Each structure stands twice: as structure tokens, then as C-alpha cells.
Amino acid sequence: MTKTRVRAALSLPLGLLLALTGCSAQDRATDPEEVRELAGGTRARHSREGAEEYLRSVVSAYDTRTPLTLGLLSLDDTCTGGAAKEWLSSSDDDRYRIRCTLRVTAYYGADPKRVGGVLEGVFTAGDHEAAGGVIPFGHDEHRRRLVAYYEGRGPNPTGPDTPEPAQVSDPSQTLSWDTVRSDPPERAEEPEPSAASDPPVSRHLREPASTTVADVRAHHGMVFRLELSPVDYYTVSRDGRTVRDWE
């Protein structure tokens, strides 16, 4: 090293100098083999099973307790390793060794001539569930007006010059549906194409595998889409001391 470079290095703050000369194993991106080992461990497997069982129970509840008929389920399960720490900044991705996430979306068929009745059935099921239930959409003033609108008994609840309302949501899930009064109609799209499964690091399921959203619509007339909020079911912190799993 030249004298000029030595003087420049000595003028740097100690922390930055250490960052420039190398980083600890804890600061590096998680090795893919470590991700695979952690994702296949007993604790991760139990958390995965618990989270998936719960999310599937939500999907099933709409099928059994409302007028909706389940036609297609999309499940994406991915475990990713943490990113390397940056010298002068930090992000959520560099604070963990591994994070595993489940994403579930369900597509149901319904009669487009009975949207009001279908929504009434969903909201009634939500009323029966009350606080803590898996169907969070009970009757409130807006939803009563939404049912009346689709039954031809009232105006658009969002205003006379607004688009056809086709969604209800809360922090845990969003239920949307094909519009039936709009021209052109807005319809639920097919799930995004997914890579091949590579358990335990990733799984991508479509059940039934050969069914499409278009198939569900062709059979029933319209599609309702239930998107459940992603669930981080297993996370290990960068130092390995903190583990968050499914409870």
C-alpha cells in the first residue's frame, strides 16, 4: 500500500475502516444452504403446518358458511435468507437470517344474478362469527347499503358518480368480485405464474392444479376473490437469538 493510501485509511473513522476491511459472518447474506437447513428444521415445519392449517380453515369457512363455492386455491410458501448489511444504512431484509411467508388466495364461483344475496350471506356469516371469527365482514351501514344496491333497492353506496363497488376489506383479508354493472366489466385475474416448487425453501400450489379462474367463471357465471394477508410464520433474527413462529 502506498503512503498516500495509508494516510487516507488512517483518516477514516474506525467503524468505517472496519467495514471496508471486511465484515463478520453475521453481517453477510445468509448462505443458501443455511436457508435450506433452517427451512427444513422441526420448528419451521411445525410453524408452517400451523399457519397453513389456519389459512385453509379461513378459505373453507367461506365455502361452507356462505353462498360462495370454492373453485380454486393458490398457495405460495417461500423462505428467504437475509441480505448482507450495508455500511451506512439498514433495512428489514438485513435483520434476519431467514423469513418464511405463506400467501393464500382463493377463488369462488357465484351466480352473477344474485350478488346481493351472496353478499348478504357473507355478512350474515360474519355477524355469527362476531369478534375473532375468520369471516370479519359483518353487517354495518355501508354493507347494508351495498346489499341494497345489488338487489336494486338503493343507490351506489359510494356515490352517484363513482365506480361500481366490488370489494370489502380489513387488515387480514380482502374479498373482491367481478363487476356486473360496469362496461367493460372488471374481473378477477389469474394467479401470477410461479416457479417450480423446491421444498422446504419454496412451494407453489394450485388446487385443483388444472383449474383456472376462467374455468371457475365459466362454470358459475362470476368469480369472488379472497386474498388473505401474507403470514410470516417463521423468522430467525440475525443473531439467532430471536425466533418468531406461528402461535
PDB file of C-alpha atoms in Angstrom:
ATOM      1  CA  MET A   1       0.000   0.000   0.000  1.00  0.00           C
ATOM      2  CA  THR A   2       1.396   3.488  -0.922  1.00  0.00           C
ATOM      3  CA  LYS A   3       1.996   6.189   1.713  1.00  0.00           C
ATOM      4  CA  THR A   4      -0.915   8.185   0.283  1.00  0.00           C
ATOM      5  CA  ARG A   5      -3.303   5.252   0.706  1.00  0.00           C
ATOM      6  CA  VAL A   6      -2.038   4.588   4.242  1.00  0.00           C
ATOM      7  CA  ARG A   7      -2.667   8.197   5.266  1.00  0.00           C
ATOM      8  CA  ALA A   8      -6.163   8.071   3.693  1.00  0.00           C
ATOM      9  CA  ALA A   9      -7.015   4.857   5.527  1.00  0.00           C
ATOM     10  CA  LEU A  10      -5.802   6.243   8.876  1.00  0.00           C
ATOM     11  CA  SER A  11      -8.035   9.295   8.430  1.00  0.00           C
ATOM     12  CA  LEU A  12     -11.199   7.197   8.226  1.00  0.00           C
ATOM     13  CA  PRO A  13     -13.451   6.658  11.269  1.00  0.00           C
ATOM     14  CA  LEU A  14     -12.714   3.331  12.928  1.00  0.00           C
ATOM     15  CA  GLY A  15     -16.159   1.871  12.218  1.00  0.00           C
ATOM     16  CA  LEU A  16     -15.995   2.662   8.535  1.00  0.00           C
ATOM     17  CA  LEU A  17     -12.420   1.369   8.325  1.00  0.00           C
ATOM     18  CA  LEU A  18     -13.547  -1.958   9.795  1.00  0.00           C
ATOM     19  CA  ALA A  19     -16.417  -2.126   7.318  1.00  0.00           C
ATOM     20  CA  LEU A  20     -14.021  -1.555   4.450  1.00  0.00           C
ATOM     21  CA  THR A  21     -11.588  -4.233   5.590  1.00  0.00           C
ATOM     22  CA  GLY A  22     -14.191  -6.955   5.891  1.00  0.00           C
ATOM     23  CA  CYS A  23     -17.387  -7.975   7.658  1.00  0.00           C
ATOM     24  CA  SER A  24     -18.273 -10.683  10.104  1.00  0.00           C
ATOM     25  CA  ALA A  25     -20.200 -13.770   9.126  1.00  0.00           C
ATOM     26  CA  GLN A  26     -23.201 -12.284  10.918  1.00  0.00           C
ATOM     27  CA  ASP A  27     -23.146  -9.301   8.541  1.00  0.00           C
ATOM     28  CA  ARG A  28     -23.170 -11.352   5.346  1.00  0.00           C
ATOM     29  CA  ALA A  29     -26.152 -12.567   3.369  1.00  0.00           C
ATOM     30  CA  THR A  30     -27.482 -15.896   4.637  1.00  0.00           C
ATOM     31  CA  ASP A  31     -25.929 -18.807   2.783  1.00  0.00           C
ATOM     32  CA  PRO A  32     -28.474 -20.745   0.663  1.00  0.00           C
ATOM     33  CA  GLU A  33     -27.557 -23.994   2.398  1.00  0.00           C
ATOM     34  CA  GLU A  34     -28.285 -22.424   5.781  1.00  0.00           C
ATOM     35  CA  VAL A  35     -31.639 -21.201   4.481  1.00  0.00           C
ATOM     36  CA  ARG A  36     -32.482 -24.729   3.366  1.00  0.00           C
ATOM     37  CA  GLU A  37     -31.374 -26.203   6.699  1.00  0.00           C
ATOM     38  CA  LEU A  38     -33.413 -23.743   8.755  1.00  0.00           C
ATOM     39  CA  ALA A  39     -36.479 -24.052   6.488  1.00  0.00           C
ATOM     40  CA  GLY A  40     -36.397 -27.833   6.881  1.00  0.00           C
ATOM     41  CA  GLY A  41     -35.978 -27.796  10.652  1.00  0.00           C
ATOM     42  CA  THR A  42     -38.581 -29.090  13.091  1.00  0.00           C
ATOM     43  CA  ARG A  43     -39.589 -25.665  14.354  1.00  0.00           C
ATOM     44  CA  ALA A  44     -40.065 -24.244  10.875  1.00  0.00           C
ATOM     45  CA  ARG A  45     -42.037 -27.303   9.798  1.00  0.00           C
ATOM     46  CA  HIS A  46     -44.411 -27.095  12.777  1.00  0.00           C
ATOM     47  CA  SER A  47     -44.941 -23.374  12.203  1.00  0.00           C
ATOM     48  CA  ARG A  48     -45.587 -23.964   8.511  1.00  0.00           C
ATOM     49  CA  GLU A  49     -48.165 -26.642   9.246  1.00  0.00           C
ATOM     50  CA  GLY A  50     -49.949 -24.487  11.818  1.00  0.00           C
ATOM     51  CA  ALA A  51     -50.099 -21.415   9.612  1.00  0.00           C
ATOM     52  CA  GLU A  52     -51.281 -23.364   6.585  1.00  0.00           C
ATOM     53  CA  GLU A  53     -53.953 -25.155   8.574  1.00  0.00           C
ATOM     54  CA  TYR A  54     -55.320 -21.835   9.800  1.00  0.00           C
ATOM     55  CA  LEU A  55     -55.317 -20.155   6.388  1.00  0.00           C
ATOM     56  CA  ARG A  56     -57.010 -23.142   4.815  1.00  0.00           C
ATOM     57  CA  SER A  57     -59.663 -23.022   7.549  1.00  0.00           C
ATOM     58  CA  VAL A  58     -60.460 -19.431   6.545  1.00  0.00           C
ATOM     59  CA  VAL A  59     -60.819 -20.444   2.902  1.00  0.00           C
ATOM     60  CA  SER A  60     -63.022 -23.378   3.898  1.00  0.00           C
ATOM     61  CA  ALA A  61     -65.236 -21.191   6.093  1.00  0.00           C
ATOM     62  CA  TYR A  62     -66.335 -19.114   3.108  1.00  0.00           C
ATOM     63  CA  ASP A  63     -67.094 -22.287   1.178  1.00  0.00           C
ATOM     64  CA  THR A  64     -69.181 -23.902   3.930  1.00  0.00           C
ATOM     65  CA  ARG A  65     -70.815 -20.915   5.681  1.00  0.00           C
ATOM     66  CA  THR A  66     -71.645 -18.599   2.772  1.00  0.00           C
ATOM     67  CA  PRO A  67     -73.274 -18.968  -0.675  1.00  0.00           C
ATOM     68  CA  LEU A  68     -69.808 -18.953  -2.292  1.00  0.00           C
ATOM     69  CA  THR A  69     -68.443 -22.153  -3.864  1.00  0.00           C
ATOM     70  CA  LEU A  70     -64.697 -22.712  -3.728  1.00  0.00           C
ATOM     71  CA  GLY A  71     -63.259 -23.293  -7.187  1.00  0.00           C
ATOM     72  CA  LEU A  72     -59.511 -22.682  -6.959  1.00  0.00           C
ATOM     73  CA  LEU A  73     -56.915 -22.181  -4.237  1.00  0.00           C
ATOM     74  CA  SER A  74     -53.489 -20.617  -4.814  1.00  0.00           C
ATOM     75  CA  LEU A  75     -50.787 -21.120  -2.172  1.00  0.00           C
ATOM     76  CA  ASP A  76     -47.234 -19.748  -2.271  1.00  0.00           C
ATOM     77  CA  ASP A  77     -44.822 -20.657   0.525  1.00  0.00           C
ATOM     78  CA  THR A  78     -41.344 -19.114   0.379  1.00  0.00           C
ATOM     79  CA  CYS A  79     -38.373 -18.972   2.741  1.00  0.00           C
ATOM     80  CA  THR A  80     -35.749 -16.330   2.002  1.00  0.00           C
ATOM     81  CA  GLY A  81     -32.377 -15.606   3.554  1.00  0.00           C
ATOM     82  CA  GLY A  82     -31.391 -12.254   4.965  1.00  0.00           C
ATOM     83  CA  ALA A  83     -29.457  -9.739   2.882  1.00  0.00           C
ATOM     84  CA  ALA A  84     -25.947  -8.538   3.656  1.00  0.00           C
ATOM     85  CA  LYS A  85     -25.715  -5.495   5.914  1.00  0.00           C
ATOM     86  CA  GLU A  86     -24.939  -2.230   4.180  1.00  0.00           C
ATOM     87  CA  TRP A  87     -22.180   0.011   5.516  1.00  0.00           C
ATOM     88  CA  LEU A  88     -24.205   3.152   6.104  1.00  0.00           C
ATOM     89  CA  SER A  89     -27.810   2.003   6.058  1.00  0.00           C
ATOM     90  CA  SER A  90     -30.038  -0.825   7.190  1.00  0.00           C
ATOM     91  CA  SER A  91     -33.256  -2.438   6.035  1.00  0.00           C
ATOM     92  CA  ASP A  92     -35.631  -5.081   7.287  1.00  0.00           C
ATOM     93  CA  ASP A  93     -34.031  -7.609   4.924  1.00  0.00           C
ATOM     94  CA  ASP A  94     -30.678  -7.486   6.732  1.00  0.00           C
ATOM     95  CA  ARG A  95     -32.139  -8.063  10.196  1.00  0.00           C
ATOM     96  CA  TYR A  96     -32.930 -11.746   9.877  1.00  0.00           C
ATOM     97  CA  ARG A  97     -31.225 -14.990   8.882  1.00  0.00           C
ATOM     98  CA  ILE A  98     -34.388 -16.474   7.421  1.00  0.00           C
ATOM     99  CA  ARG A  99     -38.002 -15.440   6.944  1.00  0.00           C
ATOM    100  CA  CYS A 100     -40.739 -17.787   5.750  1.00  0.00           C
ATOM    101  CA  THR A 101     -44.008 -16.435   4.387  1.00  0.00           C
ATOM    102  CA  LEU A 102     -47.290 -18.008   3.293  1.00  0.00           C
ATOM    103  CA  ARG A 103     -49.583 -16.318   0.765  1.00  0.00           C
ATOM    104  CA  VAL A 104     -53.024 -17.780   0.089  1.00  0.00           C
ATOM    105  CA  THR A 105     -55.660 -16.604  -2.376  1.00  0.00           C
ATOM    106  CA  ALA A 106     -58.954 -18.390  -3.029  1.00  0.00           C
ATOM    107  CA  TYR A 107     -61.354 -18.056  -5.953  1.00  0.00           C
ATOM    108  CA  TYR A 108     -65.046 -18.837  -5.552  1.00  0.00           C
ATOM    109  CA  GLY A 109     -67.876 -19.135  -8.024  1.00  0.00           C
ATOM    110  CA  ALA A 110     -71.242 -17.391  -7.657  1.00  0.00           C
ATOM    111  CA  ASP A 111     -74.371 -16.533  -9.633  1.00  0.00           C
ATOM    112  CA  PRO A 112     -73.995 -13.019 -11.135  1.00  0.00           C
ATOM    113  CA  LYS A 113     -77.765 -12.526 -10.817  1.00  0.00           C
ATOM    114  CA  ARG A 114     -77.595 -12.993  -7.050  1.00  0.00           C
ATOM    115  CA  VAL A 115     -74.688 -10.760  -5.984  1.00  0.00           C
ATOM    116  CA  GLY A 116     -76.845  -9.057  -3.362  1.00  0.00           C
ATOM    117  CA  GLY A 117     -77.908 -12.390  -1.892  1.00  0.00           C
ATOM    118  CA  VAL A 118     -74.340 -13.692  -1.894  1.00  0.00           C
ATOM    119  CA  LEU A 119     -73.078 -10.611  -0.053  1.00  0.00           C
ATOM    120  CA  GLU A 120     -75.963 -10.859   2.405  1.00  0.00           C
ATOM    121  CA  GLY A 121     -74.913 -14.449   3.100  1.00  0.00           C
ATOM    122  CA  VAL A 122     -71.285 -13.417   3.648  1.00  0.00           C
ATOM    123  CA  PHE A 123     -72.219 -10.589   6.003  1.00  0.00           C
ATOM    124  CA  THR A 124     -74.652 -12.807   7.919  1.00  0.00           C
ATOM    125  CA  ALA A 125     -71.882 -15.374   8.390  1.00  0.00           C
ATOM    126  CA  GLY A 126     -69.654 -12.554   9.640  1.00  0.00           C
ATOM    127  CA  ASP A 127     -72.347 -11.493  12.117  1.00  0.00           C
ATOM    128  CA  HIS A 128     -72.475 -15.022  13.515  1.00  0.00           C
ATOM    129  CA  GLU A 129     -68.690 -15.150  13.869  1.00  0.00           C
ATOM    130  CA  ALA A 130     -68.581 -11.907  15.882  1.00  0.00           C
ATOM    131  CA  ALA A 131     -65.207 -10.727  17.224  1.00  0.00           C
ATOM    132  CA  GLY A 132     -62.297 -13.037  16.492  1.00  0.00           C
ATOM    133  CA  GLY A 133     -64.012 -15.044  13.756  1.00  0.00           C
ATOM    134  CA  VAL A 134     -62.368 -15.972  10.469  1.00  0.00           C
ATOM    135  CA  ILE A 135     -65.008 -14.066   8.455  1.00  0.00           C
ATOM    136  CA  PRO A 136     -64.600 -10.451   9.586  1.00  0.00           C
ATOM    137  CA  PHE A 137     -67.270  -8.876   7.375  1.00  0.00           C
ATOM    138  CA  GLY A 138     -70.491  -8.488   9.329  1.00  0.00           C
ATOM    139  CA  HIS A 139     -73.277  -6.035   8.606  1.00  0.00           C
ATOM    140  CA  ASP A 140     -72.600  -2.333   9.012  1.00  0.00           C
ATOM    141  CA  GLU A 141     -74.252   0.685   7.380  1.00  0.00           C
ATOM    142  CA  HIS A 142     -72.093   0.582   4.248  1.00  0.00           C
ATOM    143  CA  ARG A 143     -72.521  -3.159   3.744  1.00  0.00           C
ATOM    144  CA  ARG A 144     -76.301  -2.959   4.182  1.00  0.00           C
ATOM    145  CA  ARG A 145     -76.367  -0.279   1.507  1.00  0.00           C
ATOM    146  CA  LEU A 146     -74.085  -2.443  -0.664  1.00  0.00           C
ATOM    147  CA  VAL A 147     -76.574  -5.326  -0.487  1.00  0.00           C
ATOM    148  CA  ALA A 148     -79.460  -2.963  -1.280  1.00  0.00           C
ATOM    149  CA  TYR A 149     -77.561  -1.595  -4.276  1.00  0.00           C
ATOM    150  CA  TYR A 150     -77.023  -5.048  -5.769  1.00  0.00           C
ATOM    151  CA  GLU A 151     -80.614  -6.037  -5.036  1.00  0.00           C
ATOM    152  CA  GLY A 152     -81.879  -2.949  -6.862  1.00  0.00           C
ATOM    153  CA  ARG A 153     -83.253  -1.316  -3.711  1.00  0.00           C
ATOM    154  CA  GLY A 154     -80.812   1.559  -3.344  1.00  0.00           C
ATOM    155  CA  PRO A 155     -78.164   3.756  -4.961  1.00  0.00           C
ATOM    156  CA  ASN A 156     -74.448   3.148  -5.210  1.00  0.00           C
ATOM    157  CA  PRO A 157     -73.272   3.435  -1.594  1.00  0.00           C
ATOM    158  CA  THR A 158     -70.043   5.156  -2.613  1.00  0.00           C
ATOM    159  CA  GLY A 159     -71.780   7.932  -4.554  1.00  0.00           C
ATOM    160  CA  PRO A 160     -73.703   8.519  -7.799  1.00  0.00           C
ATOM    161  CA  ASP A 161     -70.656   9.185  -9.969  1.00  0.00           C
ATOM    162  CA  THR A 162     -68.306   6.544  -8.538  1.00  0.00           C
ATOM    163  CA  PRO A 163     -67.325   3.146  -9.983  1.00  0.00           C
ATOM    164  CA  GLU A 164     -69.269   0.036  -9.100  1.00  0.00           C
ATOM    165  CA  PRO A 165     -68.167  -1.043  -5.599  1.00  0.00           C
ATOM    166  CA  ALA A 166     -66.663  -4.529  -5.770  1.00  0.00           C
ATOM    167  CA  GLN A 167     -64.605  -5.021  -2.634  1.00  0.00           C
ATOM    168  CA  VAL A 168     -64.708  -5.247   1.150  1.00  0.00           C
ATOM    169  CA  SER A 169     -61.544  -5.474   3.203  1.00  0.00           C
ATOM    170  CA  ASP A 170     -59.944  -5.424   6.607  1.00  0.00           C
ATOM    171  CA  PRO A 171     -56.284  -5.837   7.690  1.00  0.00           C
ATOM    172  CA  SER A 172     -56.445  -9.634   7.490  1.00  0.00           C
ATOM    173  CA  GLN A 173     -58.173 -10.183   4.155  1.00  0.00           C
ATOM    174  CA  THR A 174     -59.782  -8.649   1.089  1.00  0.00           C
ATOM    175  CA  LEU A 175     -62.866 -10.012  -0.658  1.00  0.00           C
ATOM    176  CA  SER A 176     -63.422  -8.682  -4.178  1.00  0.00           C
ATOM    177  CA  TRP A 177     -65.631  -9.772  -7.054  1.00  0.00           C
ATOM    178  CA  ASP A 178     -66.259  -9.432 -10.775  1.00  0.00           C
ATOM    179  CA  THR A 179     -68.269  -6.315 -11.535  1.00  0.00           C
ATOM    180  CA  VAL A 180     -71.698  -6.975 -13.031  1.00  0.00           C
ATOM    181  CA  ARG A 181     -72.894  -3.423 -13.744  1.00  0.00           C
ATOM    182  CA  SER A 182     -69.775  -1.937 -15.319  1.00  0.00           C
ATOM    183  CA  ASP A 183     -68.991  -1.737 -19.019  1.00  0.00           C
ATOM    184  CA  PRO A 184     -66.483  -3.112 -19.612  1.00  0.00           C
ATOM    185  CA  PRO A 185     -66.591  -5.375 -16.561  1.00  0.00           C
ATOM    186  CA  GLU A 186     -63.605  -5.707 -14.233  1.00  0.00           C
ATOM    187  CA  ARG A 187     -62.777  -9.320 -13.475  1.00  0.00           C
ATOM    188  CA  ALA A 188     -60.513 -11.276 -11.167  1.00  0.00           C
ATOM    189  CA  GLU A 189     -57.281 -12.165 -12.932  1.00  0.00           C
ATOM    190  CA  GLU A 190     -55.442 -15.463 -12.991  1.00  0.00           C
ATOM    191  CA  PRO A 191     -52.799 -16.054 -10.287  1.00  0.00           C
ATOM    192  CA  GLU A 192     -49.313 -14.933 -11.213  1.00  0.00           C
ATOM    193  CA  PRO A 193     -47.238 -17.714 -12.824  1.00  0.00           C
ATOM    194  CA  SER A 194     -44.958 -19.264 -10.231  1.00  0.00           C
ATOM    195  CA  ALA A 195     -41.617 -21.022 -10.294  1.00  0.00           C
ATOM    196  CA  ALA A 196     -41.304 -24.740  -9.702  1.00  0.00           C
ATOM    197  CA  SER A 197     -41.589 -25.829  -6.069  1.00  0.00           C
ATOM    198  CA  ASP A 198     -38.368 -26.573  -4.191  1.00  0.00           C
ATOM    199  CA  PRO A 199     -39.329 -27.784  -0.686  1.00  0.00           C
ATOM    200  CA  PRO A 200     -38.620 -26.847   2.014  1.00  0.00           C
ATOM    201  CA  VAL A 201     -37.461 -23.498   0.619  1.00  0.00           C
ATOM    202  CA  SER A 202     -40.473 -22.936  -1.634  1.00  0.00           C
ATOM    203  CA  ARG A 203     -43.835 -24.462  -2.525  1.00  0.00           C
ATOM    204  CA  HIS A 204     -46.273 -23.223  -5.142  1.00  0.00           C
ATOM    205  CA  LEU A 205     -49.637 -24.971  -5.253  1.00  0.00           C
ATOM    206  CA  ARG A 206     -52.755 -24.546  -7.360  1.00  0.00           C
ATOM    207  CA  GLU A 207     -55.647 -26.735  -6.238  1.00  0.00           C
ATOM    208  CA  PRO A 208     -57.025 -28.198  -8.453  1.00  0.00           C
ATOM    209  CA  ALA A 209     -53.832 -27.960 -10.484  1.00  0.00           C
ATOM    210  CA  SER A 210     -55.571 -27.902 -13.869  1.00  0.00           C
ATOM    211  CA  THR A 211     -58.286 -25.365 -12.939  1.00  0.00           C
ATOM    212  CA  THR A 212     -58.115 -21.700 -13.922  1.00  0.00           C
ATOM    213  CA  VAL A 213     -60.043 -18.637 -12.771  1.00  0.00           C
ATOM    214  CA  ALA A 214     -61.643 -18.593 -16.211  1.00  0.00           C
ATOM    215  CA  ASP A 215     -62.870 -22.161 -15.599  1.00  0.00           C
ATOM    216  CA  VAL A 216     -64.494 -21.119 -12.314  1.00  0.00           C
ATOM    217  CA  ARG A 217     -66.181 -18.160 -14.027  1.00  0.00           C
ATOM    218  CA  ALA A 218     -67.387 -20.273 -16.940  1.00  0.00           C
ATOM    219  CA  HIS A 219     -68.964 -22.795 -14.564  1.00  0.00           C
ATOM    220  CA  HIS A 220     -70.645 -20.384 -12.130  1.00  0.00           C
ATOM    221  CA  GLY A 221     -71.021 -17.103 -14.013  1.00  0.00           C
ATOM    222  CA  MET A 222     -68.767 -14.881 -11.883  1.00  0.00           C
ATOM    223  CA  VAL A 223     -65.804 -15.059  -9.517  1.00  0.00           C
ATOM    224  CA  PHE A 224     -65.221 -13.810  -5.983  1.00  0.00           C
ATOM    225  CA  ARG A 225     -61.544 -13.491  -4.976  1.00  0.00           C
ATOM    226  CA  LEU A 226     -60.459 -13.850  -1.344  1.00  0.00           C
ATOM    227  CA  GLU A 227     -56.922 -12.598  -0.727  1.00  0.00           C
ATOM    228  CA  LEU A 228     -55.552 -13.357   2.732  1.00  0.00           C
ATOM    229  CA  SER A 229     -52.822 -11.090   4.068  1.00  0.00           C
ATOM    230  CA  PRO A 230     -49.365 -12.732   3.895  1.00  0.00           C
ATOM    231  CA  VAL A 231     -48.324 -14.542   7.075  1.00  0.00           C
ATOM    232  CA  ASP A 232     -44.682 -14.538   8.213  1.00  0.00           C
ATOM    233  CA  TYR A 233     -44.847 -17.834  10.036  1.00  0.00           C
ATOM    234  CA  TYR A 234     -41.156 -18.375  10.845  1.00  0.00           C
ATOM    235  CA  THR A 235     -38.387 -15.791  11.283  1.00  0.00           C
ATOM    236  CA  VAL A 236     -34.928 -16.089  12.862  1.00  0.00           C
ATOM    237  CA  SER A 237     -33.101 -12.868  13.738  1.00  0.00           C
ATOM    238  CA  ARG A 238     -29.605 -12.082  12.518  1.00  0.00           C
ATOM    239  CA  ASP A 239     -28.020 -13.049  15.845  1.00  0.00           C
ATOM    240  CA  GLY A 240     -30.081 -16.241  16.052  1.00  0.00           C
ATOM    241  CA  ARG A 241     -31.485 -15.328  19.458  1.00  0.00           C
ATOM    242  CA  THR A 242     -34.960 -14.282  18.375  1.00  0.00           C
ATOM    243  CA  VAL A 243     -37.279 -16.730  16.691  1.00  0.00           C
ATOM    244  CA  ARG A 244     -40.814 -15.786  15.671  1.00  0.00           C
ATOM    245  CA  ASP A 245     -43.040 -18.658  14.743  1.00  0.00           C
ATOM    246  CA  TRP A 246     -46.703 -19.477  14.371  1.00  0.00           C
ATOM    247  CA  GLU A 247     -48.674 -19.446  17.630  1.00  0.00           C
TER     248      GLU A 247
END
